[in-house]
C-alpha cells in the first residue's frame, strides 16, 4: 500500500490522528475504500479533483439527505465510481447507546463502504460511500431501526444543539427538548428542499456557545437570563483569600465594566444594567457566580461561512425570549423569516446576504419586529481569517 500512496502517506506523519490511516484500515476489507485511496492519491499527484457532479440521487419521497458523488475516472476506480454520502439525523445532544451505534455500523457495512464521520459540521452522522443501487435499501433499513435522513441542499439543515441541562450546569434552556421539538415540527422543511438556499438552526444553552452557533447558523439560539447574576459574597471572599486576583481577572476583564472590586471589603459589586451576560466571570469563578433565574434565550440571525459573499457572525434579533414548550413564539418567528426570504431571496442567497441587499430596516418591518439598541448588523471581525 505504501508504494501506491506515497503522497497520502505524508498525512499520517505527526502526532495528530490521520483519516488516511482509517481509510487504509477499511481498505483491507472494502474495495470502495481501497479505490478511494487511489482517487485521492491521483488527485494529489495531478493537483486536480477527480470527483464530479453526475446528477441528482436520493430516496423515494425525499429531496435531501443524500449527496451524490461520482468519480470522473470510473475505468480506473470501478469500486468508487459512485461514492454517495448519506446524512443521518443525529439525536439531540449527540447521545447514543452502544446498541444504536452498532446498528448504524452494521447497516453501513452491508450497504456502503463502512466509513463514517461522527459528526459533520452540521451535526449529522455522515455515512461515506455507497452506490445508487444501495441508497433505497440502506434508507429502508435505517428507518426500520429508528433513524431518519438529515437535511442537505436548499433545505432546513439538521437542527443541532449542545448537551444542555443533561450534562451542563450553565445551560439556561433545555436544548435537547428544543432541538427534538423543532426537528419533529419541521420535517417537511428538512426533507424537501424548496428555498433559495440552505438554512441552519443551532442552539447553545449559554453564551459559551459550545456548538459555535453564532458563527455557523442562520438562526442562532443562545440561552441567557433576564434578571441579575447571582453572586455568593462568601465564596468570592474565599477566592480572594486563596490568592485569586478578582480585580485583575474578573472586574478588569468585564467587557462592559459591569463589575467592580472593593479590595477593602473584598466585595464584588454588580451594575446589572451594564451586564451583557457573556459568562466570563462565571467561567472564572464558577463557585461564586451563577446565572440568573429568569431564563430564556437571545435570538440571533445571519451566521454563515464565506461561500458567495464573506463570512458573517450572527447579530441580535430578539434580545430575550422565553423558551417553553411548545415554543410557539419561536416557530412563528421562523415562519415569518422563511416567508420573507423565500419570496425575495435569489438562488444561493443566504438570509444574511438578503438582509444586506434589502436592508435591515426592510427586514424588521416585514417580520414585524421593532428595532432595539441590542441589534448589531456587522460582525467586528471575520471569523474565518486567522493571523
mmCIF file of C-alpha atoms in Angstrom, residues 76-318:
data_model
loop_
_atom_site.group_PDB
_atom_site.id
_atom_site.type_symbol
_atom_site.label_atom_id
_atom_site.label_comp_id
_atom_site.label_asym_id
_atom_site.label_seq_id
_atom_site.Cartn_x
_atom_site.Cartn_y
_atom_site.Cartn_z
ATOM 1 C CA UNK A 76 -9.545 3.280 -13.132
ATOM 2 C CA UNK A 77 -11.589 3.096 -9.921
ATOM 3 C CA UNK A 78 -14.693 0.971 -10.634
ATOM 4 C CA UNK A 79 -15.475 0.276 -6.963
ATOM 5 C CA UNK A 80 -15.686 4.009 -6.195
ATOM 6 C CA UNK A 81 -17.240 5.125 -9.491
ATOM 7 C CA UNK A 82 -20.254 6.138 -7.389
ATOM 8 C CA UNK A 83 -19.424 7.101 -3.802
ATOM 9 C CA UNK A 84 -22.558 8.758 -2.438
ATOM 10 C CA UNK A 85 -22.804 10.285 1.045
ATOM 11 C CA UNK A 86 -25.835 9.862 3.311
ATOM 12 C CA UNK A 87 -26.587 12.293 6.133
ATOM 13 C CA UNK A 88 -28.399 10.781 9.104
ATOM 14 C CA UNK A 89 -30.263 12.964 11.581
ATOM 15 C CA UNK A 90 -28.360 12.774 14.859
ATOM 16 C CA UNK A 91 -30.114 12.537 18.246
ATOM 17 C CA UNK A 92 -30.380 15.788 20.218
ATOM 18 C CA UNK A 93 -27.115 16.450 22.036
ATOM 19 C CA UNK A 94 -25.442 13.515 20.265
ATOM 20 C CA UNK A 95 -26.435 10.940 22.870
ATOM 21 C CA UNK A 96 -26.171 7.333 21.670
ATOM 22 C CA UNK A 97 -26.471 3.880 23.126
ATOM 23 C CA UNK A 98 -23.816 1.356 22.092
ATOM 24 C CA UNK A 99 -26.640 -0.708 20.574
ATOM 25 C CA UNK A 100 -27.687 2.109 18.249
ATOM 26 C CA UNK A 101 -24.084 2.743 17.181
ATOM 27 C CA UNK A 102 -23.621 -0.942 16.350
ATOM 28 C CA UNK A 103 -26.855 -0.880 14.347
ATOM 29 C CA UNK A 104 -25.642 2.042 12.235
ATOM 30 C CA UNK A 105 -22.253 0.446 11.629
ATOM 31 C CA UNK A 106 -23.752 -2.932 10.714
ATOM 32 C CA UNK A 107 -26.187 -1.324 8.267
ATOM 33 C CA UNK A 108 -23.453 0.753 6.676
ATOM 34 C CA UNK A 109 -21.015 -2.125 6.296
ATOM 35 C CA UNK A 110 -23.767 -4.021 4.469
ATOM 36 C CA UNK A 111 -24.840 -1.177 2.161
ATOM 37 C CA UNK A 112 -21.785 1.108 1.963
ATOM 38 C CA UNK A 113 -18.063 1.484 2.463
ATOM 39 C CA UNK A 114 -18.237 1.105 6.239
ATOM 40 C CA UNK A 115 -16.616 4.509 6.711
ATOM 41 C CA UNK A 116 -18.370 7.113 8.851
ATOM 42 C CA UNK A 117 -17.823 10.643 10.127
ATOM 43 C CA UNK A 118 -19.196 11.401 13.600
ATOM 44 C CA UNK A 119 -20.120 14.185 13.006
ATOM 45 C CA UNK A 120 -20.336 16.524 10.036
ATOM 46 C CA UNK A 121 -20.176 20.254 10.704
ATOM 47 C CA UNK A 122 -23.970 20.424 10.565
ATOM 48 C CA UNK A 123 -24.170 17.698 13.205
ATOM 49 C CA UNK A 124 -25.338 14.749 11.131
ATOM 50 C CA UNK A 125 -23.931 11.251 11.187
ATOM 51 C CA UNK A 126 -22.090 11.132 7.864
ATOM 52 C CA UNK A 127 -22.062 7.784 6.058
ATOM 53 C CA UNK A 128 -19.386 7.953 3.371
ATOM 54 C CA UNK A 129 -19.570 5.982 0.153
ATOM 55 C CA UNK A 130 -22.327 3.868 -1.354
ATOM 56 C CA UNK A 131 -23.768 3.132 -4.799
ATOM 57 C CA UNK A 132 -27.027 4.357 -6.285
ATOM 58 C CA UNK A 133 -28.493 0.834 -6.088
ATOM 59 C CA UNK A 134 -27.877 0.655 -2.330
ATOM 60 C CA UNK A 135 -29.401 4.033 -1.386
ATOM 61 C CA UNK A 136 -33.016 2.936 -1.064
ATOM 62 C CA UNK A 137 -32.316 -0.414 0.692
ATOM 63 C CA UNK A 138 -29.989 1.384 3.113
ATOM 64 C CA UNK A 139 -32.585 4.064 3.830
ATOM 65 C CA UNK A 140 -35.315 1.450 4.368
ATOM 66 C CA UNK A 141 -33.133 -0.456 6.835
ATOM 67 C CA UNK A 142 -32.161 2.730 8.685
ATOM 68 C CA UNK A 143 -35.798 3.822 9.109
ATOM 69 C CA UNK A 144 -36.740 0.372 10.395
ATOM 70 C CA UNK A 145 -34.031 0.853 13.042
ATOM 71 C CA UNK A 146 -35.498 4.248 14.007
ATOM 72 C CA UNK A 147 -33.173 6.598 12.109
ATOM 73 C CA UNK A 148 -34.003 9.244 9.513
ATOM 74 C CA UNK A 149 -32.113 11.286 6.948
ATOM 75 C CA UNK A 150 -30.939 14.782 7.786
ATOM 76 C CA UNK A 151 -31.027 17.905 5.651
ATOM 77 C CA UNK A 152 -28.954 18.780 2.592
ATOM 78 C CA UNK A 153 -29.282 21.135 -0.342
ATOM 79 C CA UNK A 154 -31.591 24.159 -0.226
ATOM 80 C CA UNK A 155 -33.471 22.911 2.812
ATOM 81 C CA UNK A 156 -33.550 23.300 6.572
ATOM 82 C CA UNK A 157 -30.377 21.592 7.670
ATOM 83 C CA UNK A 158 -30.398 19.138 10.551
ATOM 84 C CA UNK A 159 -31.012 21.114 13.756
ATOM 85 C CA UNK A 160 -28.224 20.844 16.312
ATOM 86 C CA UNK A 161 -27.708 21.882 19.916
ATOM 87 C CA UNK A 162 -25.313 21.400 22.811
ATOM 88 C CA UNK A 163 -25.906 18.783 25.536
ATOM 89 C CA UNK A 164 -27.655 21.452 27.604
ATOM 90 C CA UNK A 165 -29.028 20.600 31.014
ATOM 91 C CA UNK A 166 -28.265 16.914 30.533
ATOM 92 C CA UNK A 167 -24.615 17.492 31.402
ATOM 93 C CA UNK A 168 -24.022 21.230 31.835
ATOM 94 C CA UNK A 169 -24.955 23.263 34.889
ATOM 95 C CA UNK A 170 -24.739 26.541 32.949
ATOM 96 C CA UNK A 171 -27.438 25.780 30.404
ATOM 97 C CA UNK A 172 -30.292 28.283 30.621
ATOM 98 C CA UNK A 173 -32.624 26.399 28.259
ATOM 99 C CA UNK A 174 -33.469 22.758 27.616
ATOM 100 C CA UNK A 175 -31.595 22.436 24.333
ATOM 101 C CA UNK A 176 -32.377 18.723 23.970
ATOM 102 C CA UNK A 177 -36.140 19.225 24.149
ATOM 103 C CA UNK A 178 -35.923 22.285 21.901
ATOM 104 C CA UNK A 179 -33.918 20.513 19.192
ATOM 105 C CA UNK A 180 -36.203 17.481 19.262
ATOM 106 C CA UNK A 181 -39.368 19.591 19.199
ATOM 107 C CA UNK A 182 -38.200 21.727 16.261
ATOM 108 C CA UNK A 183 -36.971 18.660 14.373
ATOM 109 C CA UNK A 184 -40.367 16.988 14.693
ATOM 110 C CA UNK A 185 -42.192 20.188 13.739
ATOM 111 C CA UNK A 186 -40.167 20.947 10.611
ATOM 112 C CA UNK A 187 -39.834 17.514 8.976
ATOM 113 C CA UNK A 188 -41.079 18.796 5.630
ATOM 114 C CA UNK A 189 -38.621 21.691 5.626
ATOM 115 C CA UNK A 190 -35.746 19.275 6.366
ATOM 116 C CA UNK A 191 -36.588 16.603 3.803
ATOM 117 C CA UNK A 192 -37.928 18.578 0.844
ATOM 118 C CA UNK A 193 -35.734 21.472 -0.373
ATOM 119 C CA UNK A 194 -37.743 24.423 -1.651
ATOM 120 C CA UNK A 195 -35.853 27.541 -0.527
ATOM 121 C CA UNK A 196 -33.291 29.824 -2.200
ATOM 122 C CA UNK A 197 -30.501 28.111 -0.277
ATOM 123 C CA UNK A 198 -29.753 26.267 2.959
ATOM 124 C CA UNK A 199 -30.927 27.402 6.395
ATOM 125 C CA UNK A 200 -29.325 26.351 9.677
ATOM 126 C CA UNK A 201 -30.701 26.442 13.228
ATOM 127 C CA UNK A 202 -28.331 25.813 16.142
ATOM 128 C CA UNK A 203 -28.926 26.173 19.870
ATOM 129 C CA UNK A 204 -26.447 26.676 22.718
ATOM 130 C CA UNK A 205 -27.572 26.623 26.335
ATOM 131 C CA UNK A 206 -25.413 29.613 27.300
ATOM 132 C CA UNK A 207 -23.202 32.245 25.701
ATOM 133 C CA UNK A 208 -20.164 29.965 25.843
ATOM 134 C CA UNK A 209 -21.796 28.693 22.623
ATOM 135 C CA UNK A 210 -20.297 25.209 22.524
ATOM 136 C CA UNK A 211 -21.837 24.435 19.109
ATOM 137 C CA UNK A 212 -20.431 27.658 17.574
ATOM 138 C CA UNK A 213 -23.951 28.686 16.586
ATOM 139 C CA UNK A 214 -23.062 32.384 16.307
ATOM 140 C CA UNK A 215 -20.515 31.668 13.564
ATOM 141 C CA UNK A 216 -22.397 28.930 11.709
ATOM 142 C CA UNK A 217 -26.185 29.313 11.967
ATOM 143 C CA UNK A 218 -28.637 31.485 10.053
ATOM 144 C CA UNK A 219 -30.864 31.294 13.138
ATOM 145 C CA UNK A 220 -28.925 31.211 16.411
ATOM 146 C CA UNK A 221 -30.459 30.426 19.793
ATOM 147 C CA UNK A 222 -28.306 31.293 22.821
ATOM 148 C CA UNK A 223 -29.559 30.549 26.340
ATOM 149 C CA UNK A 224 -29.405 33.550 28.694
ATOM 150 C CA UNK A 225 -31.147 35.167 31.652
ATOM 151 C CA UNK A 226 -33.152 38.367 32.094
ATOM 152 C CA UNK A 227 -32.511 39.151 35.764
ATOM 153 C CA UNK A 228 -29.196 39.664 37.562
ATOM 154 C CA UNK A 229 -26.183 37.455 38.111
ATOM 155 C CA UNK A 230 -26.266 35.594 41.405
ATOM 156 C CA UNK A 231 -23.119 36.386 43.392
ATOM 157 C CA UNK A 232 -22.200 34.428 46.522
ATOM 158 C CA UNK A 233 -20.269 37.022 48.535
ATOM 159 C CA UNK A 234 -18.747 34.485 50.926
ATOM 160 C CA UNK A 235 -17.499 32.383 48.020
ATOM 161 C CA UNK A 236 -15.989 35.478 46.372
ATOM 162 C CA UNK A 237 -14.138 36.245 49.615
ATOM 163 C CA UNK A 238 -12.857 32.663 49.716
ATOM 164 C CA UNK A 239 -11.469 33.043 46.189
ATOM 165 C CA UNK A 240 -9.719 36.287 47.209
ATOM 166 C CA UNK A 241 -8.355 34.796 50.441
ATOM 167 C CA UNK A 242 -6.813 31.963 48.420
ATOM 168 C CA UNK A 243 -4.892 34.373 46.219
ATOM 169 C CA UNK A 244 -7.279 34.681 43.254
ATOM 170 C CA UNK A 245 -6.896 38.070 41.537
ATOM 171 C CA UNK A 246 -10.548 39.113 41.496
ATOM 172 C CA UNK A 247 -9.795 42.627 40.281
ATOM 173 C CA UNK A 248 -7.393 41.660 37.500
ATOM 174 C CA UNK A 249 -9.134 38.534 36.250
ATOM 175 C CA UNK A 250 -12.771 39.455 36.820
ATOM 176 C CA UNK A 251 -13.530 43.177 37.291
ATOM 177 C CA UNK A 252 -10.900 44.482 34.840
ATOM 178 C CA UNK A 253 -11.803 41.844 32.247
ATOM 179 C CA UNK A 254 -15.542 42.531 32.304
ATOM 180 C CA UNK A 255 -16.240 43.797 28.732
ATOM 181 C CA UNK A 256 -18.965 46.210 29.805
ATOM 182 C CA UNK A 257 -17.383 47.211 33.159
ATOM 183 C CA UNK A 258 -20.456 45.950 34.971
ATOM 184 C CA UNK A 259 -18.346 44.519 37.815
ATOM 185 C CA UNK A 260 -16.180 46.455 40.273
ATOM 186 C CA UNK A 261 -13.954 45.137 43.066
ATOM 187 C CA UNK A 262 -13.713 46.673 46.519
ATOM 188 C CA UNK A 263 -10.367 45.460 47.882
ATOM 189 C CA UNK A 264 -11.056 46.653 51.427
ATOM 190 C CA UNK A 265 -14.351 44.823 51.941
ATOM 191 C CA UNK A 266 -13.469 42.079 49.436
ATOM 192 C CA UNK A 267 -16.811 42.651 47.756
ATOM 193 C CA UNK A 268 -17.597 42.183 44.067
ATOM 194 C CA UNK A 269 -20.254 44.703 43.061
ATOM 195 C CA UNK A 270 -22.527 44.402 40.023
ATOM 196 C CA UNK A 271 -24.258 47.065 37.968
ATOM 197 C CA UNK A 272 -26.868 44.752 36.470
ATOM 198 C CA UNK A 273 -27.949 47.165 33.740
ATOM 199 C CA UNK A 274 -24.477 47.074 32.188
ATOM 200 C CA UNK A 275 -24.080 43.273 32.289
ATOM 201 C CA UNK A 276 -24.042 41.692 28.803
ATOM 202 C CA UNK A 277 -24.209 38.097 30.162
ATOM 203 C CA UNK A 278 -21.003 36.997 28.431
ATOM 204 C CA UNK A 279 -20.235 34.243 31.006
ATOM 205 C CA UNK A 280 -16.607 35.331 31.543
ATOM 206 C CA UNK A 281 -16.951 35.898 35.294
ATOM 207 C CA UNK A 282 -18.935 32.677 35.703
ATOM 208 C CA UNK A 283 -16.288 30.672 33.829
ATOM 209 C CA UNK A 284 -13.537 32.108 36.037
ATOM 210 C CA UNK A 285 -15.370 31.863 39.377
ATOM 211 C CA UNK A 286 -17.925 29.042 38.994
ATOM 212 C CA UNK A 287 -18.247 28.510 42.751
ATOM 213 C CA UNK A 288 -19.102 32.169 43.379
ATOM 214 C CA UNK A 289 -21.128 33.415 40.400
ATOM 215 C CA UNK A 290 -24.127 31.849 38.689
ATOM 216 C CA UNK A 291 -26.644 32.887 36.000
ATOM 217 C CA UNK A 292 -29.922 34.485 36.999
ATOM 218 C CA UNK A 293 -33.127 32.502 37.438
ATOM 219 C CA UNK A 294 -35.384 34.219 34.874
ATOM 220 C CA UNK A 295 -34.013 32.231 31.943
ATOM 221 C CA UNK A 296 -34.746 32.225 28.240
ATOM 222 C CA UNK A 297 -32.791 32.863 25.048
ATOM 223 C CA UNK A 298 -31.328 35.546 22.843
ATOM 224 C CA UNK A 299 -32.206 35.014 19.176
ATOM 225 C CA UNK A 300 -29.581 35.987 16.611
ATOM 226 C CA UNK A 301 -29.578 35.744 12.830
ATOM 227 C CA UNK A 302 -27.201 35.681 9.907
ATOM 228 C CA UNK A 303 -24.200 33.448 10.743
ATOM 229 C CA UNK A 304 -22.578 31.782 7.733
ATOM 230 C CA UNK A 305 -19.292 30.696 6.156
ATOM 231 C CA UNK A 306 -17.797 32.501 3.136
ATOM 232 C CA UNK A 307 -19.404 30.976 0.029
ATOM 233 C CA UNK A 308 -20.985 33.623 -2.234
ATOM 234 C CA UNK A 309 -20.022 36.558 -0.006
ATOM 235 C CA UNK A 310 -17.770 36.718 3.029
ATOM 236 C CA UNK A 311 -18.301 35.207 6.457
ATOM 237 C CA UNK A 312 -20.920 36.672 8.794
ATOM 238 C CA UNK A 313 -21.293 36.375 12.548
ATOM 239 C CA UNK A 314 -24.887 36.287 13.768
ATOM 240 C CA UNK A 315 -26.264 39.534 15.173
ATOM 241 C CA UNK A 316 -29.034 40.043 17.738
ATOM 242 C CA UNK A 317 -32.623 39.968 16.526
ATOM 243 C CA UNK A 318 -34.542 39.341 19.779
#
